[in-house]
Amino acid sequence: MGEPQQALPAPAVAAGAEPGTGRVAVLTNPTAGRGRHRGLLTAVVERLYGHGHEVRLIDASTPEEAEAACHAEVAGGAAAIVAVGGDGTMHRAVQAVAGTQVPLGVVPAGTGNDFANQLGMPADPLAAADLVATALAEGRSRAVDLARMTSPDNQVRWYAAVLAAGFDAVVNELANRMPWPRGPRRYDVAIMLELARLRPRRYTLRLDGETRQMDAVLVAVGNTASYGGGLRICPDADPTDGLLDVVVGGQLGRAAVVRLKPKLYRGTHLAHPKVTSYRAREVVIEVDGIVGYADGERTLPLPVTVTCVPGALRLL
């Protein structure tokens, strides 16, 4: 997709601004939302230009290149990163801005957009772009929590929405290995295959130092409420309370898992007798054979320690 970074000509500097200030890096994923917003980028850039910002497009051929380019932009003094895409695009940008004063703007253009929806961003991408551009021009941002994952060998990944650490993570892992079918059908097939061999796994959870052992099918750790395009797995999660919500689905059979899905969209699954929720500042998850998926992206193999870091993200 060309060079990792592409500089656009800067517009006239806004009155009162100093030359060279206010550079905004824009990360986009043209395949987000199955490509239905391909023409969006020009409109987003025009809105940023209209408020006097120099804009640099981050053009990368892989998620890893995109993430590295975001890190380079932050290290190089970018005034903000704007992610145009879905939760996966946002996830890559978060790795660079987490724990810094560089704000993140999110223009939802993906399939699910769970993080943007939970934070009250307009569903219309152009309305969201206007909001981000205005916030940049006025110097407005708000602090929200992030979750920091740490592996036993001290690898660190950040996430903004939900960590899947059970059946849903296993489905994602299988779907990503399948060469066929393509598109959403791949996940449907993966769900059917994993349901056929569904079994509870033995988990050890340490919640703020208190150890619990359990057999479970579903385990999710949420900074915000939803994942997967509106599944409210952690319906009470609040990204400003300094806590993580942990939802555990115990020894659920195949039929129970299928019946639970409509309740997940409503967030009423917590009433199920085999579903339990907890809150903690730090969560250690130990289980064999699972790779965690956070913000819909493959992250770290379990075990991991997940810590809520209050105010770690400045959100435009």
Coordinates of N, CA and C in Angstrom, one line a residue, residues 144-149 158-159 208 221-224 238-245 280-283 305-312:
V144 N -10.1 8.7 29.7 CA -10.8 7.4 30.0 C -9.8 6.3 30.3
D145 N -10.3 5.3 31.0 CA -9.4 4.2 31.4 C -9.0 3.3 30.2
L146 N -7.9 2.6 30.4 CA -7.5 1.6 29.5 C -7.2 0.3 30.3
A147 N -7.2 -0.8 29.7 CA -6.7 -2.1 30.3 C -5.4 -2.4 29.8
R148 N -4.4 -2.7 30.7 CA -3.1 -3.1 30.3 C -2.9 -4.6 30.6
M149 N -2.6 -5.4 29.5 CA -2.3 -6.8 29.6 C -0.8 -7.0 29.7
W158 N -2.2 -3.1 25.3 CA -3.3 -2.3 25.9 C -4.6 -2.6 25.1
Y159 N -5.7 -2.5 25.8 CA -7.0 -2.5 25.1 C -7.9 -1.6 25.7
D208 N -7.8 -8.9 42.3 CA -7.2 -8.0 43.4 C -6.6 -8.9 44.5
V221 N -13.2 -9.8 30.2 CA -12.7 -8.8 31.1 C -13.0 -7.5 30.3
G222 N -13.9 -6.7 30.8 CA -14.3 -5.5 30.1 C -13.9 -4.2 30.7
N223 N -13.3 -3.3 29.9 CA -13.2 -1.9 30.3 C -14.4 -1.1 29.9
T224 N -15.0 -1.5 28.7 CA -16.3 -1.0 28.3 C -17.3 -2.2 28.2
D238 N -17.8 0.5 33.1 CA -17.7 1.9 33.0 C -16.2 2.3 32.8
P239 N -15.8 2.9 31.6 CA -14.4 3.2 31.4 C -13.9 4.4 32.1
T240 N -14.6 4.9 33.1 CA -14.1 6.0 34.0 C -14.1 5.7 35.4
D241 N -14.4 4.4 35.8 CA -14.5 4.1 37.2 C -13.3 3.4 37.8
G242 N -12.2 3.2 37.0 CA -11.0 2.7 37.5 C -11.1 1.2 37.8
L243 N -12.1 0.5 37.3 CA -12.3 -0.9 37.6 C -12.5 -1.7 36.3
L244 N -12.2 -3.0 36.3 CA -12.5 -3.9 35.2 C -13.7 -4.7 35.6
D245 N -14.6 -5.0 34.7 CA -15.7 -5.9 34.9 C -15.4 -7.3 34.3
A280 N -12.8 -5.7 39.6 CA -11.5 -5.6 40.2 C -10.6 -4.7 39.5
R281 N -9.6 -4.2 40.2 CA -8.6 -3.3 39.5 C -7.6 -4.1 38.8
E282 N -7.3 -5.3 39.3 CA -6.3 -6.2 38.6 C -6.8 -7.6 38.5
V283 N -6.7 -8.2 37.4 CA -7.2 -9.6 37.2 C -6.1 -10.4 36.6
T305 N -1.9 -10.9 33.1 CA -2.4 -10.0 34.2 C -3.0 -8.8 33.5
V306 N -4.2 -8.5 33.8 CA -4.9 -7.3 33.3 C -5.1 -6.3 34.4
T307 N -4.6 -5.1 34.1 CA -4.7 -4.0 35.1 C -5.5 -2.8 34.5
C308 N -6.4 -2.3 35.2 CA -7.1 -1.1 34.8 C -6.1 0.1 35.1
V309 N -5.9 0.9 34.1 CA -5.0 2.1 34.3 C -5.9 3.3 34.1
P310 N -6.3 4.0 35.2 CA -7.3 5.1 35.1 C -6.7 6.2 34.3
G311 N -7.5 6.8 33.4 CA -7.1 8.0 32.6 C -6.0 7.8 31.7
A312 N -5.7 6.5 31.3 CA -4.6 6.3 30.4 C -4.7 6.7 29.0

